[in-house]
Short mmCIF file of C-alpha atoms in Angstrom, two decimals:
data_model
loop_
_atom_site.label_atom_id
_atom_site.label_comp_id
_atom_site.label_asym_id
_atom_site.label_seq_id
_atom_site.Cartn_x
_atom_site.Cartn_y
_atom_site.Cartn_z
CA MET A 25 63.82 120.80 144.89
CA ASP A 26 65.32 120.14 148.29
CA GLU A 27 62.28 119.86 150.55
CA VAL A 28 58.53 119.52 150.17
CA GLU A 29 56.06 120.30 152.95
CA TRP A 30 52.27 119.90 152.99
CA TRP A 31 50.21 121.97 155.41
CA GLU A 32 46.46 121.76 156.07
CA PHE A 33 44.40 124.38 157.90
CA ASP A 34 40.93 124.45 159.36
CA THR A 35 40.07 127.94 158.10
CA PRO A 36 41.16 130.29 155.31
CA ALA A 37 42.25 132.78 157.99
CA GLU A 38 44.68 130.25 159.49
CA MET A 39 46.05 129.46 156.04
CA ALA A 40 46.41 133.15 155.24
CA GLU A 41 48.37 133.91 158.40
CA GLN A 42 50.77 131.01 157.91
CA ALA A 43 51.26 131.71 154.18
CA ALA A 44 51.75 135.45 154.74
CA GLY A 45 54.31 134.71 157.42
CA ASP A 46 56.19 132.38 155.07
CA VAL A 47 56.15 134.95 152.24
CA ALA A 48 57.36 137.68 154.58
CA PHE A 49 60.19 135.41 155.76
CA VAL A 50 61.27 134.74 152.16
CA ILE A 51 61.18 138.47 151.39
CA GLU A 52 63.21 139.38 154.48
CA SER A 53 65.74 136.62 153.79
CA ALA A 54 66.14 137.70 150.15
CA ILE A 55 66.64 141.33 151.10
CA GLU A 56 69.27 140.30 153.62
CA ALA A 57 71.00 137.92 151.17
CA HIS A 58 71.06 140.03 148.00
CA GLY A 59 69.49 143.39 148.72
CA GLY A 60 66.05 142.77 147.24
CA ALA A 61 63.27 140.24 146.73
CA ARG A 62 61.61 139.10 143.50
CA ILE A 63 58.24 137.45 144.02
CA ALA A 64 55.65 136.08 141.57
CA LEU A 65 52.11 136.02 142.95
CA THR A 66 49.02 134.21 141.75
CA GLY A 67 45.69 135.70 140.72
CA GLY A 68 42.29 134.23 141.47
CA ARG A 69 40.28 134.74 144.67
CA THR A 70 42.01 132.27 147.00
CA PRO A 71 45.07 134.43 147.79
CA ASP A 72 43.16 137.61 148.66
CA VAL A 73 43.16 136.77 152.37
CA ILE A 74 46.88 136.01 152.15
CA TYR A 75 47.62 139.37 150.55
CA GLU A 76 45.56 141.16 153.18
CA ALA A 77 47.55 139.40 155.92
CA LEU A 78 50.83 140.12 154.11
CA LEU A 79 50.11 143.84 154.06
CA LYS A 80 50.02 143.80 157.87
CA LYS A 81 53.62 142.54 158.04
CA GLU A 82 56.55 144.91 158.48
CA ILE A 83 58.26 144.67 155.08
CA ASP A 84 60.53 147.10 153.27
CA TRP A 85 58.44 147.04 150.11
CA SER A 86 60.79 149.48 148.36
CA LYS A 87 63.16 146.50 147.96
CA VAL A 88 60.53 144.14 146.57
CA THR A 89 59.67 143.41 142.94
CA LEU A 90 56.30 141.76 142.34
CA LEU A 91 54.92 140.18 139.18
CA PRO A 92 51.97 137.93 138.41
CA THR A 93 52.64 134.27 137.73
CA ASP A 94 50.43 134.69 134.67
CA ASP A 95 48.03 137.20 133.18
CA ARG A 96 45.19 137.52 130.74
CA LEU A 97 45.63 139.47 127.52
CA VAL A 98 43.41 142.36 128.55
CA PRO A 99 44.21 146.04 129.25
CA LEU A 100 46.22 146.46 132.45
CA GLY A 101 43.35 148.15 134.26
CA ASP A 102 40.77 145.48 133.29
CA ALA A 103 38.98 143.58 136.04
CA LEU A 104 40.38 140.32 134.62
CA SER A 105 43.99 141.56 134.84
CA ASN A 106 46.22 139.98 137.48
CA HIS A 107 48.50 143.01 137.16
CA ALA A 108 45.54 145.19 138.18
CA LYS A 109 44.97 142.89 141.16
CA LEU A 110 48.56 143.33 142.33
CA GLN A 111 48.22 147.08 141.87
CA ARG A 112 45.07 147.11 144.01
CA PHE A 113 46.75 145.25 146.85
CA PHE A 114 50.34 146.48 146.67
CA GLY A 115 50.34 149.62 144.53
CA LYS A 116 50.68 151.96 147.53
CA THR A 117 53.42 149.99 149.28
CA GLY A 118 56.33 151.22 147.17
CA ALA A 119 56.97 147.80 145.65
CA GLU A 120 57.91 147.63 141.97
CA ILE A 121 55.13 145.82 140.09
CA VAL A 122 56.15 144.31 136.76
CA SER A 123 53.55 143.42 134.14
CA LEU A 124 53.77 140.34 131.94
CA VAL A 125 51.44 142.01 129.43
CA ASP A 126 52.38 144.68 126.89
CA GLU A 127 49.17 146.40 125.83
CA ALA A 128 50.60 146.87 122.32
CA ALA A 129 50.31 143.09 121.79
CA LEU A 130 46.82 142.34 123.10
CA GLY A 131 45.78 140.92 119.73
CA ASP A 132 48.78 138.59 119.29
CA TYR A 133 49.35 136.21 122.17
CA GLN A 134 52.62 134.82 120.81
CA GLU A 135 54.09 138.31 120.45
CA ALA A 136 52.75 139.12 123.92
CA GLY A 137 54.60 136.10 125.26
CA ARG A 138 57.81 137.20 123.52
CA LEU A 139 57.53 140.70 124.97
CA GLY A 140 56.76 139.31 128.43
CA ASP A 141 59.83 137.10 128.24
CA GLU A 142 61.93 140.05 127.09
CA ARG A 143 60.73 142.08 130.07
CA LEU A 144 61.53 139.31 132.55
CA ALA A 145 65.04 138.97 131.09
CA ARG A 146 65.77 142.42 132.57
CA LEU A 147 65.17 141.15 136.11
CA ASP A 148 67.77 139.45 138.24
CA TRP A 149 67.03 135.72 138.19
CA PRO A 150 65.93 133.37 139.65
CA LEU A 151 62.83 134.48 141.50
CA ASP A 152 62.94 134.18 145.27
CA LEU A 153 59.38 132.85 145.48
CA VAL A 154 56.61 131.77 143.14
CA MET A 155 53.16 131.47 144.70
CA LEU A 156 50.81 129.34 142.60
CA GLY A 157 47.10 128.67 142.74
CA VAL A 158 45.26 125.71 141.26
CA GLY A 159 42.25 125.87 138.95
CA PRO A 160 39.26 123.52 139.37
CA ASP A 161 40.62 121.54 136.39
CA GLY A 162 44.05 121.19 138.03
CA HIS A 163 45.96 123.75 135.94
CA THR A 164 48.40 126.15 137.57
CA ALA A 165 49.61 129.57 136.38
CA SER A 166 48.10 129.72 132.86
CA ILE A 167 49.60 126.45 131.72
CA PHE A 168 46.41 125.20 130.08
CA PRO A 169 45.83 122.37 127.64
CA GLY A 170 46.08 123.65 124.08
CA PRO A 171 48.56 124.29 121.28
CA ASP A 172 51.09 126.01 123.56
CA PHE A 173 51.16 123.50 126.41
CA ASP A 174 54.44 121.89 125.35
CA ARG A 175 56.18 125.26 124.92
CA ALA A 176 55.08 126.26 128.42
CA VAL A 177 56.12 122.96 130.01
CA ALA A 178 59.10 121.75 127.97
CA GLY A 179 60.33 124.71 125.93
CA PRO A 180 63.85 126.15 126.14
CA ARG A 181 64.91 126.44 129.77
CA GLU A 182 66.04 130.04 129.29
CA ARG A 183 62.50 131.03 128.23
CA ARG A 184 60.74 132.61 131.22
CA ALA A 185 57.36 133.54 129.74
CA VAL A 186 55.23 132.35 126.82
CA GLY A 187 51.93 133.29 125.28
CA VAL A 188 49.21 130.67 125.71
CA HIS A 189 45.99 130.03 123.79
CA PRO A 190 43.88 127.79 126.06
CA ASP A 191 41.85 125.13 124.24
CA PRO A 192 39.15 124.89 125.35
CA MET A 193 38.88 128.47 126.58
CA PRO A 194 37.99 128.85 130.29
CA ALA A 195 34.35 129.94 130.55
CA ASP A 196 35.05 132.53 133.27
CA ALA A 197 37.80 134.31 131.29
CA PRO A 198 37.82 133.26 127.62
CA VAL A 199 40.98 135.13 126.61
CA ASP A 200 44.57 134.32 125.70
CA ARG A 201 47.26 134.49 128.39
CA VAL A 202 50.92 135.10 129.13
CA THR A 203 52.37 132.75 131.73
CA LEU A 204 55.62 131.92 133.45
CA THR A 205 57.05 128.74 131.99
CA ALA A 206 57.45 125.57 134.03
CA ALA A 207 61.24 126.10 133.87
CA ALA A 208 60.95 129.63 135.30
CA ILE A 209 58.70 128.37 138.09
CA ALA A 210 60.97 125.42 138.91
CA ALA A 211 64.04 127.69 138.99
CA ALA A 212 62.60 129.76 141.86
CA ARG A 213 64.30 129.48 145.24
CA ALA A 214 60.92 128.59 146.76
CA VAL A 215 57.55 127.55 145.33
CA MET A 216 54.31 127.78 147.30
CA ILE A 217 50.98 126.33 146.14
CA VAL A 218 47.85 127.62 147.89
CA LEU A 219 44.43 126.07 147.44
CA THR A 220 41.13 125.71 149.25
CA GLY A 221 38.36 123.14 149.04
CA ASP A 222 38.21 119.37 148.60
CA GLU A 223 37.90 119.56 144.80
CA LYS A 224 41.20 121.37 144.37
CA ARG A 225 42.85 119.30 147.10
#
């Protein structure tokens, strides 16, 4: 990583405007450099204001590929699905939205991870931007403590996604996950972490 910056804002609206401007700049630069942009976006509630601000920017969404940084093993239309969240915000823009979850593997998180990795292998790599959130316990993406932590953090560098069984299960969404690996995140041309509140700070 070449440069690290830390920004603090007085209000979520100020954060959203700055973050949306930065994301739009990355997208525009990627389109200019190699004809398209590949962006991984976080779930959760924090980025909603960012996505709303981003939709007000003038972006050629037809040249943008979006995917979640991680997702829960639920049907793609489920309220817990980060893919569904991206569809709600960006589904009408013309962007290509790639799912990490194959509904045929909802009952087998390791197979779901393999299929997610296989799907990501079809994309040009690396990603232009990964936007991450932070959970109250400090986790990011779905890299939770549990039996799959080491595979997510220190597995083969060519592996882009893995299935994860959190242990203990998060109370608000007690389901298995598919997540980008630490290597896939670190390979991105830019990484942005957005968080609000003193606890997460």
